[in-house]
Coordinates of C-alpha atoms in Angstrom, one line a residue:
X1 CA 4.5 -156.9 -97.0
X2 CA 7.0 -154.6 -98.6
X3 CA 9.8 -156.6 -100.2
X4 CA 13.0 -154.6 -100.7
X5 CA 14.2 -157.1 -103.4
X6 CA 11.2 -156.6 -105.7
X7 CA 10.2 -153.0 -105.4
X8 CA 11.7 -150.7 -108.0
X9 CA 11.3 -147.8 -105.7
X10 CA 13.5 -149.5 -103.1
X11 CA 16.5 -149.2 -105.5
X12 CA 16.3 -145.5 -105.0
X13 CA 15.4 -145.4 -101.3
X14 CA 17.3 -148.4 -99.9
X15 CA 16.1 -151.4 -98.1
X16 CA 13.0 -151.2 -96.0
X17 CA 11.7 -153.2 -93.0
X18 CA 9.0 -155.6 -94.1
X19 CA 5.5 -155.2 -92.7
X20 CA 2.6 -157.6 -92.4
X21 CA 1.0 -160.0 -90.0
X22 CA 3.0 -161.2 -87.0
X23 CA 3.0 -164.9 -86.6
X24 CA 5.1 -164.9 -83.4
X25 CA 7.7 -163.2 -81.2
X26 CA 10.6 -165.3 -80.0
X27 CA 13.5 -164.8 -77.6
X28 CA 16.1 -166.5 -79.9
X29 CA 16.6 -167.0 -83.6
X30 CA 16.4 -170.8 -83.4
X31 CA 12.8 -170.6 -82.3
X32 CA 11.9 -168.2 -85.1
X33 CA 13.7 -170.5 -87.6
X34 CA 11.7 -173.4 -86.3
X35 CA 8.4 -171.6 -87.1
X36 CA 9.7 -170.8 -90.6
X37 CA 10.6 -174.4 -91.1
X38 CA 7.0 -175.4 -90.2
X39 CA 5.6 -172.9 -92.7
X40 CA 8.0 -174.1 -95.5
X41 CA 7.1 -177.8 -94.7
X42 CA 3.4 -176.8 -95.2
X43 CA 4.2 -175.5 -98.7
X44 CA 4.2 -171.8 -97.8
X45 CA 6.3 -169.7 -100.1
X46 CA 9.6 -169.0 -98.3
X47 CA 10.0 -165.6 -100.1
X48 CA 7.0 -164.3 -98.3
X49 CA 8.3 -164.9 -94.8
X50 CA 10.6 -162.5 -92.9
X51 CA 12.4 -162.8 -89.6
X52 CA 13.0 -159.4 -88.0
X53 CA 15.5 -159.0 -85.2
X54 CA 14.6 -156.1 -82.8
X55 CA 16.9 -154.2 -80.4
X56 CA 20.2 -155.5 -81.8
X57 CA 23.1 -155.6 -79.3
X58 CA 26.8 -156.5 -79.8
X59 CA 27.8 -159.7 -77.9
X60 CA 31.4 -160.4 -77.2
X61 CA 32.2 -164.0 -76.4
X62 CA 35.4 -164.8 -74.6
X63 CA 37.2 -167.7 -76.3
X64 CA 40.3 -168.1 -74.1
X65 CA 43.4 -166.6 -72.5
X66 CA 46.0 -164.7 -74.5
X67 CA 49.6 -164.7 -73.5
X68 CA 53.1 -164.7 -74.9
X69 CA 53.0 -168.4 -75.6
X70 CA 49.9 -168.2 -77.8
X71 CA 51.2 -165.1 -79.5
X72 CA 54.5 -166.8 -80.3
X73 CA 52.7 -169.9 -81.6
X74 CA 50.5 -167.8 -83.8
X75 CA 53.4 -165.8 -85.2
X76 CA 55.4 -169.0 -85.8
X77 CA 52.5 -170.6 -87.8
X78 CA 52.1 -167.4 -89.8
X79 CA 55.8 -167.2 -90.5
X80 CA 55.8 -170.9 -91.4
X81 CA 53.2 -170.4 -94.1
X82 CA 54.9 -167.4 -95.5
X83 CA 58.2 -169.2 -95.6
X84 CA 56.6 -172.2 -97.3
X85 CA 55.2 -169.9 -100.0
X86 CA 58.5 -168.1 -100.5
X87 CA 60.5 -171.4 -100.6
X88 CA 58.1 -172.8 -103.2
X89 CA 58.0 -169.6 -105.3
X90 CA 61.7 -169.0 -105.2
X91 CA 62.7 -172.6 -105.7
X92 CA 64.6 -172.8 -102.5
X93 CA 66.4 -176.2 -102.2
X94 CA 66.6 -176.8 -106.0
X95 CA 70.0 -176.8 -107.4
X96 CA 71.0 -177.0 -111.1
X97 CA 74.0 -179.2 -111.9
X98 CA 76.6 -178.3 -114.5
X99 CA 75.3 -181.1 -116.7
X100 CA 71.7 -179.6 -116.6
X101 CA 70.4 -182.0 -114.0
X102 CA 68.3 -180.8 -111.1
X103 CA 69.0 -181.8 -107.5
X104 CA 66.7 -181.2 -104.6
X105 CA 68.3 -180.2 -101.3
X106 CA 65.6 -180.5 -98.7
X107 CA 67.7 -179.0 -95.9
X108 CA 67.8 -175.6 -97.7
X109 CA 64.0 -175.7 -98.2
X110 CA 63.3 -176.6 -94.6
X111 CA 65.8 -174.0 -93.3
X112 CA 64.0 -171.2 -95.2
X113 CA 60.7 -172.4 -93.8
X114 CA 62.0 -172.5 -90.2
X115 CA 63.9 -169.2 -90.4
X116 CA 60.7 -167.4 -91.5
X117 CA 58.7 -169.2 -88.8
X118 CA 61.2 -167.8 -86.3
X119 CA 61.0 -164.3 -87.8
X120 CA 57.2 -164.5 -87.7
X121 CA 57.3 -165.5 -84.0
X122 CA 59.7 -162.7 -83.0
X123 CA 57.7 -160.1 -85.0
X124 CA 54.4 -161.2 -83.4
X125 CA 55.9 -161.1 -79.9
X126 CA 57.4 -157.6 -80.5
X127 CA 54.1 -156.4 -81.9
X128 CA 52.2 -157.7 -78.9
X129 CA 54.8 -156.3 -76.4
X130 CA 54.7 -152.7 -77.7
X131 CA 50.9 -152.6 -78.4
X132 CA 49.0 -150.2 -76.1
X133 CA 45.9 -152.4 -76.1
X134 CA 47.0 -155.5 -74.3
X135 CA 44.0 -157.7 -73.6
X136 CA 44.6 -160.9 -71.8
X137 CA 41.9 -162.8 -73.7
X138 CA 40.7 -163.8 -77.2
X139 CA 37.1 -162.9 -78.1
X140 CA 34.7 -162.8 -81.0
X141 CA 32.0 -160.3 -81.5
X142 CA 28.6 -160.8 -83.1
X143 CA 25.3 -158.9 -83.4
X144 CA 22.4 -160.5 -81.6
X145 CA 18.8 -159.3 -81.3
X146 CA 16.9 -159.2 -78.1
X147 CA 13.7 -160.6 -79.8
X148 CA 12.8 -162.0 -83.2
X149 CA 9.5 -161.5 -85.0
X150 CA 8.2 -163.7 -87.8
X151 CA 5.9 -161.9 -90.2
X152 CA 4.1 -162.7 -93.5
X153 CA 2.1 -160.4 -95.8
X154 CA -1.4 -159.7 -94.5
X155 CA -3.0 -161.3 -97.6
X156 CA -1.1 -164.6 -96.9
X157 CA -1.7 -164.6 -93.1
X158 CA -4.8 -166.9 -93.2
X159 CA -2.9 -169.6 -95.1
X160 CA 0.1 -169.3 -92.8
X161 CA -2.1 -169.5 -89.7
X162 CA -3.8 -172.6 -91.2
X163 CA -0.5 -174.3 -91.8
X164 CA 0.7 -173.6 -88.2
X165 CA -2.7 -174.8 -86.8
X166 CA -2.3 -178.1 -88.7
X167 CA 1.3 -178.5 -87.6
X168 CA 0.5 -177.9 -83.9
X169 CA -2.3 -180.5 -84.0
X170 CA 0.0 -183.0 -85.7
X171 CA 2.5 -182.8 -82.8

């Protein structure tokens, strides 16, 4: 198996796809990981095992609706955090007396935080209203392979197959 981390030539050519003996093909990563766990439990060197994902596709999972309410809440929370940082950094709500004493005025501190929360809310609503790409949903994207292949070096294949045979008879 060619290992991109060890080969000095790989530093010049970039990473390569490992080659070797295929122990199994799986429809999802969890099944491939389970096979690797069996190998590691049987004292097989984890550095010699590779999981290769074939035919990668981008999967977008929809998380929820997106409307002005959620946009406003998100902007308010962002503004609240920014206001909290500014209020702490600038010492808002702290007043020095003529005799050198310090006095804390929480209403000034809280007002700075709430004003910036309102500004954040308004800016987020305006940004969403004028954006050309208005999608009505929230989503996350992640790459997923259509199949996963577990491989080991040809020289270590008999040991790996022996470990898998022992683990399948033990179940």
